[in-house]
Coordinates of N, CA and C in Angstrom, one line a residue:
M247 N 94.8 94.4 67.0 CA 93.9 95.6 68.7 C 93.0 94.1 69.5
N248 N 93.2 94.5 70.7 CA 91.5 93.8 71.7 C 90.6 94.4 71.5
A249 N 89.8 93.9 70.6 CA 88.1 94.1 70.6 C 87.5 93.9 71.8
R250 N 87.9 93.6 72.7 CA 86.7 93.2 73.8 C 85.7 94.6 74.3
K251 N 84.7 94.6 74.6 CA 84.2 95.3 74.9 C 83.9 95.7 76.6
F252 N 83.9 97.0 76.7 CA 83.9 97.5 78.0 C 82.6 97.9 78.8
A253 N 81.7 97.4 79.6 CA 80.3 97.7 80.4 C 80.8 97.7 81.8
L254 N 80.0 99.2 81.5 CA 80.8 100.3 82.9 C 79.4 100.2 83.6
V255 N 79.9 100.3 85.0 CA 78.7 100.2 85.8 C 79.0 101.3 86.5
P256 N 78.0 102.0 87.2 CA 77.9 103.5 88.4 C 77.6 103.0 89.4
G257 N 78.1 103.7 90.1 CA 77.9 103.3 91.7 C 76.4 104.4 92.4
A258 N 76.6 104.7 93.4 CA 74.9 105.4 93.7 C 74.6 106.1 92.8
G259 N 73.3 106.0 92.6 CA 72.5 107.3 91.8 C 72.3 106.6 90.4
G260 N 73.2 105.2 90.3 CA 73.1 105.0 88.8 C 73.0 105.6 87.5
M261 N 73.9 106.6 87.8 CA 73.8 107.6 86.2 C 74.7 107.1 85.2
A262 N 74.3 106.5 83.8 CA 75.7 106.2 83.2 C 76.7 107.8 82.7
W263 N 76.1 108.6 82.9 CA 76.5 109.5 83.0 C 77.9 109.9 83.5
Y264 N 78.1 109.2 84.8 CA 79.4 109.1 85.2 C 80.3 108.7 84.4
W265 N 80.5 108.1 83.6 CA 81.0 107.2 82.5 C 81.9 108.1 81.2
H266 N 81.4 108.9 81.0 CA 81.2 109.9 79.9 C 82.5 110.2 78.9
R267 N 83.1 110.5 80.3 CA 84.7 111.2 80.0 C 85.7 109.9 79.6
V268 N 85.2 108.4 80.2 CA 85.4 107.4 80.3 C 85.8 107.1 78.7
V269 N 83.9 106.7 79.0 CA 83.9 106.4 76.8 C 84.2 107.1 75.9
A270 N 84.5 108.3 76.2 CA 85.1 109.2 74.9 C 86.4 108.7 74.6
E271 N 87.0 108.4 76.0 CA 89.1 108.1 75.8 C 88.9 107.0 75.1
L272 N 88.0 105.8 75.6 CA 88.0 104.5 74.8 C 87.4 104.5 73.5
T273 N 86.4 105.0 73.1 CA 86.1 105.1 71.9 C 87.0 106.2 70.8
A274 N 88.1 106.7 71.3 CA 89.1 107.7 70.5 C 90.2 106.5 70.5
A275 N 90.0 105.5 71.2 CA 90.9 104.2 70.7 C 90.8 103.2 70.4
G276 N 89.5 103.3 70.2 CA 89.0 102.4 68.9 C 88.1 101.4 69.2
R277 N 87.8 101.6 71.0 CA 87.3 100.6 71.6 C 85.9 100.7 71.6
E278 N 85.1 99.6 71.9 CA 83.4 99.6 72.0 C 83.4 99.9 73.6
A279 N 82.7 100.6 74.5 CA 82.4 100.9 75.8 C 81.0 101.6 75.9
I280 N 80.4 101.0 77.0 CA 78.6 100.8 77.3 C 78.8 101.3 78.9
A281 N 78.3 102.3 78.9 CA 78.0 103.1 80.2 C 76.5 102.8 80.4
I282 N 76.3 101.9 81.5 CA 75.3 101.6 81.9 C 74.4 101.7 82.7
D283 N 73.1 102.4 82.3 CA 72.2 103.6 83.7 C 71.5 103.0 84.2
L284 N 71.1 103.2 85.8 CA 70.8 102.0 86.5 C 69.6 102.8 87.4
P285 N 68.2 102.2 87.3 CA 67.1 102.9 88.2 C 67.8 103.7 89.8
G286 N 68.7 104.0 89.9 CA 69.2 104.5 91.4 C 68.0 105.1 92.2
A287 N 67.1 105.9 91.9 CA 66.2 106.5 92.9 C 64.7 105.5 92.7
D288 N 64.8 104.2 92.4 CA 63.4 103.6 92.2 C 63.4 102.4 93.4
E289 N 62.5 102.7 94.3 CA 62.6 101.9 95.8 C 61.9 100.5 95.3
Q290 N 61.6 100.0 94.2 CA 61.3 98.9 93.5 C 62.3 98.0 93.3
A291 N 63.1 99.0 93.0 CA 64.4 98.4 92.2 C 65.7 97.8 93.2
G292 N 65.9 96.3 93.0 CA 67.2 95.9 94.3 C 68.5 95.1 93.4
L293 N 69.3 94.8 93.5 CA 70.4 94.1 92.9 C 69.8 93.0 91.9
A294 N 69.0 92.3 91.9 CA 68.3 91.4 90.9 C 67.9 92.5 89.9
E295 N 67.5 93.3 89.8 CA 67.2 94.4 89.3 C 68.1 95.2 88.0
Y296 N 69.2 95.7 89.3 CA 70.0 96.2 88.6 C 71.1 95.0 87.6
R297 N 71.2 93.6 88.5 CA 71.9 92.9 87.5 C 71.5 92.7 85.8
D298 N 70.0 92.4 85.9 CA 69.0 92.1 84.8 C 69.0 92.9 83.9
I299 N 69.1 94.6 84.5 CA 69.6 95.9 83.3 C 71.2 95.2 82.8
V300 N 72.3 95.7 83.5 CA 73.4 95.2 83.2 C 73.6 94.1 81.9
L301 N 72.6 93.1 82.4 CA 73.0 92.1 81.2 C 72.2 91.9 80.1
K302 N 71.4 93.4 80.2 CA 70.7 93.5 78.5 C 72.1 94.2 77.8
S303 N 73.2 94.6 78.2 CA 74.2 94.8 77.7 C 75.5 94.6 77.6
A304 N 75.9 93.8 78.6 CA 77.4 92.9 78.9 C 76.6 91.6 78.5
T305 N 77.7 90.9 78.2 CA 77.7 89.5 77.9 C 79.4 89.2 78.2
G306 N 79.3 87.9 78.8 CA 80.4 87.0 78.8 C 81.5 87.3 77.6
G307 N 83.3 87.4 78.6 CA 84.1 88.3 77.3 C 84.0 89.5 77.4
D308 N 83.3 90.2 78.0 CA 83.6 91.7 78.1 C 84.5 91.7 79.7
V309 N 84.9 93.2 79.2 CA 85.3 93.6 80.5 C 84.4 94.5 81.5
L310 N 84.3 94.1 82.7 CA 83.5 94.4 83.4 C 84.2 95.3 84.8
V311 N 83.3 96.7 84.3 CA 83.9 97.6 85.5 C 83.1 98.0 86.3
A312 N 83.5 98.3 87.5 CA 82.3 98.7 88.5 C 83.0 99.9 89.4
Q313 N 82.2 100.5 89.6 CA 82.3 102.1 90.3 C 81.9 101.8 91.5
S314 N 82.1 101.8 92.6 CA 81.9 102.5 94.1 C 80.5 101.7 94.1
L315 N 79.3 102.0 94.7 CA 77.8 100.7 94.7 C 78.2 99.8 93.7
G316 N 78.8 100.0 92.5 CA 78.5 98.6 91.6 C 79.1 97.9 91.7
G317 N 80.0 97.6 92.6 CA 80.8 96.2 93.1 C 79.4 95.3 93.4
F318 N 78.4 95.8 94.3 CA 77.3 94.8 94.9 C 76.5 94.3 93.1
T319 N 76.4 95.6 92.1 CA 75.8 94.8 91.1 C 76.7 93.8 90.3
A320 N 78.0 94.1 90.2 CA 79.1 93.4 89.5 C 79.2 91.8 90.1
A321 N 78.7 91.8 91.4 CA 78.8 90.2 92.2 C 77.6 89.9 91.7
R322 N 76.7 90.3 91.4 CA 75.4 89.5 90.9 C 75.3 89.3 89.6
V323 N 76.1 89.9 88.5 CA 76.2 90.0 86.9 C 77.1 88.9 86.9
C324 N 78.4 88.4 87.7 CA 79.2 87.7 87.3 C 78.6 86.0 87.8
E325 N 77.1 86.0 88.3 CA 76.8 84.9 88.7 C 75.9 84.5 87.5
R326 N 75.8 84.8 86.7 CA 75.2 85.0 85.2 C 76.0 85.0 84.1
I327 N 76.9 85.9 84.2 CA 78.1 85.7 82.9 C 79.5 85.8 83.3
T328 N 80.3 85.0 82.7 CA 82.1 85.2 83.0 C 82.3 86.3 81.8
P329 N 82.8 87.7 82.5 CA 83.5 88.4 82.1 C 84.9 87.9 81.7
A330 N 85.3 88.5 80.6 CA 87.0 88.4 80.4 C 87.7 88.9 81.6
A331 N 87.4 89.9 82.3 CA 88.6 90.1 83.6 C 86.8 91.5 84.1
L332 N 87.2 91.6 85.4 CA 86.7 92.2 86.6 C 87.4 93.1 86.7
V333 N 87.4 94.8 87.1 CA 87.6 96.2 87.7 C 86.8 97.0 88.5
F334 N 87.7 96.6 89.5 CA 86.6 97.7 90.5 C 87.3 98.5 90.5
V335 N 86.8 100.2 90.8 CA 87.2 101.2 90.7 C 86.8 102.0 91.8
N336 N 87.0 102.4 92.6 CA 86.8 102.8 94.4 C 85.8 102.4 94.2
A337 N 86.1 101.1 94.6 CA 84.3 100.2 94.5 C 84.3 99.9 95.9
M338 N 83.1 99.2 96.2 CA 82.4 98.4 97.6 C 82.5 96.9 97.1
I339 N 83.6 95.9 97.8 CA 83.8 95.0 96.8 C 82.9 94.1 98.4
P340 N 81.5 93.4 98.0 CA 81.1 92.8 98.9 C 81.6 91.0 99.7
Q341 N 81.4 91.0 100.6 CA 81.5 89.3 100.6 C 79.9 88.5 100.3
P342 N 79.6 87.4 99.9 CA 78.3 87.3 99.5 C 77.8 86.9 101.0
G343 N 76.3 87.4 100.8 CA 75.4 87.6 101.6 C 75.1 89.3 102.0
E344 N 76.7 90.0 102.1 CA 76.6 91.1 102.6 C 75.3 91.9 101.9
T345 N 75.4 93.0 102.9 CA 74.4 94.2 102.4 C 75.3 95.5 102.2
A346 N 75.4 96.7 101.3 CA 75.6 97.4 101.0 C 75.3 98.6 102.5
G347 N 74.3 98.7 102.9 CA 74.3 99.3 104.3 C 75.2 98.4 105.6
Q348 N 75.5 97.3 105.6 CA 76.4 96.4 106.5 C 78.2 96.8 105.9
W349 N 78.0 97.0 104.6 CA 79.8 96.9 104.3 C 80.2 98.1 105.0
G350 N 79.6 99.2 105.4 CA 80.4 100.0 105.9 C 81.3 99.9 107.2
E351 N 80.2 99.1 107.9 CA 80.6 98.8 109.5 C 81.3 97.6 108.8
N352 N 81.0 96.6 108.5 CA 82.4 95.6 107.9 C 83.7 95.8 108.0
V353 N 84.0 96.8 107.2 CA 85.2 97.0 106.9 C 85.6 98.4 107.2
G354 N 84.9 99.4 108.2 CA 85.1 100.6 109.1 C 85.6 101.4 108.3
S355 N 84.7 101.9 107.3 CA 84.5 102.9 106.1 C 84.5 104.6 106.7
T356 N 83.8 104.3 107.8 CA 83.5 105.6 108.4 C 84.9 106.1 109.5
A357 N 85.0 105.1 110.3 CA 86.2 105.5 110.8 C 87.7 105.8 110.3
A358 N 87.8 104.7 108.4 CA 88.9 105.8 108.1 C 88.7 106.9 107.4
R359 N 86.9 106.9 106.9 CA 86.8 108.4 106.3 C 87.7 109.7 107.7
L360 N 87.1 109.3 108.6 CA 87.2 110.5 109.6 C 88.1 111.0 110.3
A361 N 89.2 109.6 109.7 CA 91.0 109.4 110.3 C 91.3 110.5 109.0
A362 N 91.0 109.9 108.0 CA 91.5 110.5 106.5 C 91.5 112.4 107.1
A363 N 90.1 113.1 106.9 CA 90.0 114.3 106.8 C 90.5 115.0 108.0
D364 N 90.8 114.4 109.1 CA 91.7 115.0 110.4 C 93.1 115.0 109.6
A365 N 93.4 114.2 108.9 CA 94.8 114.0 108.6 C 95.4 114.8 107.5
G366 N 94.0 115.2 106.6 CA 94.1 116.0 105.5 C 93.8 117.4 105.8
G367 N 93.3 118.0 106.8 CA 92.8 118.9 107.2 C 91.4 119.5 106.5
Y368 N 90.4 118.4 106.4 CA 89.4 119.3 105.3 C 88.3 118.6 106.6
T369 N 86.6 119.0 106.1 CA 85.9 118.9 107.2 C 85.4 117.2 107.4
R370 N 85.3 116.5 108.4 CA 84.7 115.4 108.4 C 83.1 115.8 108.2
D371 N 82.7 116.9 108.2 CA 81.4 117.0 107.7 C 81.1 116.7 106.2
F372 N 79.9 115.4 106.0 CA 79.8 114.5 104.7 C 79.2 115.9 103.6
D373 N 79.9 116.6 103.0 CA 79.8 117.6 102.1 C 80.3 117.3 100.8
E374 N 79.6 117.3 99.6 CA 79.4 116.9 98.5 C 80.7 117.6 98.1
Q375 N 81.2 118.7 98.0 CA 82.0 118.9 97.4 C 83.2 118.7 97.7
V376 N 83.4 118.4 99.6 CA 84.7 118.1 99.8 C 84.9 116.6 99.5
Y377 N 84.1 115.5 99.4 CA 83.9 114.1 99.6 C 83.9 113.7 97.9
F378 N 83.8 114.7 97.1 CA 83.3 114.0 96.3 C 84.1 115.0 94.5
L379 N 83.8 116.1 94.6 CA 83.8 117.3 93.5 C 85.4 118.1 94.3
H380 N 85.9 117.4 94.8 CA 87.2 118.5 95.1 C 88.2 118.6 94.4
D381 N 88.3 117.1 93.0 CA 89.5 117.3 92.1 C 88.7 117.4 90.3
V382 N 87.7 117.4 90.8 CA 87.1 117.4 89.4 C 86.6 118.6 88.6
P383 N 87.6 119.0 87.5 CA 87.6 120.1 86.8 C 85.7 120.5 86.8
P384 N 85.8 122.0 86.8 CA 84.3 122.5 86.3 C 83.6 121.8 84.8
E385 N 84.4 121.7 84.0 CA 84.4 121.3 82.9 C 84.0 120.1 82.4
A386 N 84.3 118.5 83.5 CA 83.7 117.4 83.2 C 82.4 117.4 83.8
L387 N 82.0 118.6 84.4 CA 80.5 118.9 84.4 C 79.5 118.9 83.9
A388 N 79.3 119.9 82.7 CA 79.2 120.8 82.2 C 78.5 119.2 81.4
G389 N 76.8 119.8 81.1 CA 76.5 119.1 79.9 C 75.4 117.8 81.6
G390 N 75.9 117.9 82.6 CA 75.2 117.1 83.2 C 74.3 117.1 83.8
S391 N 73.2 116.3 84.3 CA 72.3 116.6 85.2 C 72.5 116.7 86.7
E392 N 71.5 117.2 87.0 CA 71.3 117.1 88.7 C 71.9 115.4 89.1
P393 N 72.5 114.8 89.8 CA 72.4 113.8 90.8 C 71.6 113.8 91.3
R394 N 71.2 112.1 90.8 CA 69.8 111.0 91.3 C 70.4 110.3 92.7
P395 N 69.5 110.9 93.4 CA 69.6 109.7 95.0 C 69.9 108.3 94.5
E396 N 70.3 108.0 95.5 CA 69.5 106.2 95.7 C 68.8 105.8 96.9
A397 N 67.8 105.0 96.3 CA 66.8 104.6 96.9 C 67.4 103.6 98.4
D398 N 66.6 103.6 99.3 CA 67.2 103.2 100.7 C 67.2 101.7 100.5
R399 N 66.5 100.7 99.1 CA 65.7 99.5 99.4 C 67.4 98.9 98.7
I400 N 68.0 99.4 97.9 CA 69.6 98.9 97.8 C 70.8 98.2 98.7
F401 N 70.0 99.7 100.0 CA 71.5 99.3 101.2 C 71.2 97.9 101.9
G402 N 69.6 97.8 102.0 CA 68.9 96.8 102.5 C 69.2 95.2 101.5
D403 N 69.1 95.1 100.5 CA 69.4 94.0 99.9 C 70.7 93.1 99.8
P404 N 70.2 91.8 100.3 CA 71.5 91.3 100.1 C 72.4 90.5 99.4
C405 N 73.3 90.7 98.6 CA 74.3 90.7 98.0 C 74.4 89.0 97.4
A406 N 73.2 88.3 96.7 CA 73.1 86.7 96.4 C 74.3 86.4 95.6
F407 N 75.4 86.4 95.7 CA 75.8 85.2 95.1 C 77.1 84.6 95.8
T408 N 77.6 83.2 95.1 CA 78.4 82.6 96.3 C 79.9 82.5 96.4
R409 N 80.6 83.4 95.3 CA 82.1 83.2 95.0 C 82.7 84.4 93.9
W410 N 83.4 85.1 94.1 CA 84.0 85.8 93.1 C 84.6 84.6 92.0
P411 N 84.3 85.0 90.6 CA 84.7 84.4 89.2 C 86.5 84.1 89.4
D412 N 86.9 82.9 88.7 CA 88.1 82.6 88.8 C 88.9 83.3 87.4
I413 N 88.7 84.8 87.2 CA 89.2 85.6 85.8 C 89.9 86.9 86.5
P414 N 90.6 86.8 85.6 CA 91.1 88.4 86.0 C 91.1 89.4 86.5
T415 N 91.1 90.0 87.7 CA 90.3 90.6 88.7 C 91.6 91.7 89.1
H416 N 91.2 93.0 88.9 CA 91.9 94.1 89.7 C 90.8 95.0 90.1
A417 N 92.1 96.0 90.5 CA 91.2 97.3 91.8 C 92.0 98.1 91.7
L418 N 91.2 99.6 91.1 CA 91.8 100.5 90.8 C 91.5 101.4 91.7
I419 N 92.2 102.1 92.5 CA 91.8 103.4 93.4 C 92.9 104.7 92.8
G420 N 91.5 105.6 93.1 CA 92.2 107.1 93.0 C 92.9 107.3 94.6
A421 N 94.1 108.0 94.0 CA 94.8 108.1 95.9 C 94.5 108.7 96.4
D422 N 93.7 110.0 95.8 CA 92.9 111.1 96.4 C 91.3 111.2 96.9
D423 N 90.9 109.8 97.2 CA 89.8 109.6 97.6 C 89.4 109.5 98.7
R424 N 88.7 110.6 99.5 CA 88.2 111.2 100.3 C 87.3 110.4 100.8
L425 N 86.2 109.6 100.2 CA 85.1 108.6 100.5 C 85.6 107.4 101.0
F426 N 86.4 106.5 100.3 CA 86.9 105.0 100.7 C 88.6 105.5 100.6
P427 N 89.0 105.9 101.6 CA 90.5 106.5 101.6 C 91.0 105.1 101.2
L428 N 92.7 105.9 100.5 CA 93.4 104.8 100.1 C 94.0 103.5 100.8
D429 N 94.5 103.7 101.9 CA 94.3 102.7 102.8 C 93.0 101.6 103.4
L430 N 92.2 102.5 102.8 CA 91.1 101.3 103.6 C 90.9 100.4 102.1
Q431 N 90.6 101.1 101.3 CA 91.0 100.2 100.0 C 91.5 98.9 99.8
Q432 N 93.1 99.7 100.0 CA 94.3 98.6 99.9 C 94.2 97.3 100.7
R433 N 93.4 97.7 102.0 CA 93.2 96.3 102.7 C 92.0 95.5 102.5
I434 N 90.7 96.3 101.7 CA 90.0 95.9 101.5 C 90.2 94.3 100.7
A435 N 91.0 95.2 99.6 CA 91.3 94.1 98.1 C 91.9 93.1 98.6
R436 N 93.2 93.4 99.4 CA 93.8 92.5 100.1 C 93.4 91.5 100.6
D437 N 92.4 91.8 102.1 CA 91.6 90.4 103.0 C 90.3 89.9 101.5
R438 N 89.7 90.8 100.7 CA 88.3 90.7 100.3 C 88.8 89.4 98.9
L439 N 89.8 89.7 97.9 CA 90.5 88.9 97.0 C 91.9 88.6 97.1
G440 N 92.6 89.2 97.8 CA 93.9 89.0 97.7 C 94.9 89.4 96.5
L441 N 94.7 90.7 96.5 CA 94.9 91.4 95.7 C 96.0 92.8 95.8
E442 N 96.7 93.0 95.4 CA 97.4 94.6 95.4 C 97.0 95.4 94.9
A443 N 96.0 96.4 95.0 CA 95.2 96.9 94.0 C 96.4 98.3 93.3
D444 N 96.1 99.0 92.5 CA 96.9 99.6 91.7 C 96.0 101.4 92.0
V445 N 97.1 101.9 91.8 CA 96.8 103.5 92.5 C 97.1 104.5 91.3
I446 N 95.8 105.0 90.5 CA 96.1 106.1 90.3 C 96.3 108.0 90.7
P447 N 96.2 109.1 90.0 CA 96.1 110.2 90.8 C 94.4 110.3 90.7
G448 N 93.5 110.7 91.7 CA 92.4 111.0 91.4 C 91.6 110.9 92.5
G449 N 89.9 111.3 92.9 CA 89.4 111.4 94.0 C 88.3 110.1 94.1
H450 N 87.0 110.2 94.7 CA 86.2 109.0 94.5 C 85.6 109.2 93.0
L451 N 85.6 110.3 92.3 CA 85.1 110.8 90.6 C 85.9 110.5 90.1
V452 N 86.9 109.2 90.3 CA 88.2 109.5 89.5 C 88.1 109.6 88.1
A453 N 86.6 108.9 87.4 CA 86.2 108.9 85.9 C 86.4 109.9 85.7
L454 N 85.9 111.1 86.3 CA 85.6 112.2 85.8 C 86.6 113.5 86.3
S455 N 87.6 113.0 87.2 CA 88.6 113.8 87.6 C 89.9 113.7 86.7
N456 N 90.3 112.2 85.8 CA 90.9 111.6 85.6 C 90.9 110.3 84.7
P457 N 89.9 110.7 83.3 CA 89.1 109.5 82.3 C 90.3 108.9 81.7
K458 N 91.2 109.9 81.6 CA 92.8 109.8 80.4 C 93.3 108.4 81.5
G459 N 93.6 108.8 82.7 CA 94.4 107.6 83.5 C 93.6 106.5 84.0
V460 N 92.6 106.3 83.8 CA 91.6 105.3 83.6 C 91.6 104.5 82.4
A461 N 91.2 105.1 81.5 CA 90.9 104.6 80.5 C 92.2 103.8 80.0
E462 N 93.3 104.3 80.5 CA 94.8 103.8 79.9 C 94.8 102.6 80.7
Y463 N 93.8 102.7 81.6 CA 94.3 101.6 82.9 C 93.5 100.2 82.4
L464 N 92.8 100.5 82.1 CA 91.3 99.5 81.2 C 91.9 98.9 79.9
L465 N 92.3 99.9 79.2 CA 92.9 99.3 78.3 C 93.9 98.3 78.1
A466 N 94.5 98.5 79.5 CA 95.9 97.5 79.7 C 95.0 96.5 79.9
V467 N 94.6 96.3 80.8 CA 93.9 95.4 81.2 C 93.1 94.3 80.2
A468 N 92.5 95.1 79.3 CA 91.8 94.7 78.5 C 93.0 93.9 77.4
D469 N 93.7 94.4 76.7 CA 94.7 93.8 76.2 C 95.6 92.4 76.8
S470 N 95.7 92.9 78.3 CA 96.7 92.1 78.7 C 95.7 90.1 79.1
V471 N 94.6 90.3 78.2 CA 93.5 89.5 78.5 C 93.6 88.7 77.3
R472 N 93.6 87.3 77.6 CA 94.0 86.3 76.0 C 92.8 86.2 75.9

């Protein structure tokens, strides 16, 4: 059995709870998984602070997993440690020096979101139920706290890294992601990482809607790393 630890970085809001169903699956498989809580609402916390919080739990040789906005944090973490593997999950994949606020315009995410809404027959209006919870079963939300906002600070903080590490890197996409549609994410993975992304059923919050699929993918990644 591969004993590598999984360090799970959340997206906007920074709630470790987002990963709770995946953590349960990984733990049931006999693996160690740590979901990291970040101070998303704190205007004083930037990417350097997020990085330092992750580094309290993650070490070299772990499988580092980043959801959505967590891709920016992962870039900073990889400047300090060398994970065994890096997995992006419906993630914003930055370029050196880019801010999260610039990312959407740089990759064309709004145009992609609106085009997908028109094609899919759902509203263009940015509604939480439509874009985040449309495929999340009610039981997945039981016991969870209210979502935290993400402070503006993080969207203006340049992602100060030089390059992605030369390690096994994977992009996992929820086929039904309405925030970052499939075609958009596939293009970004190719353009920015030279990767063909892998696809499983699920929306943007795929760790809540399809935790088994995410966990099986992560286990396969860990087991493929020597």
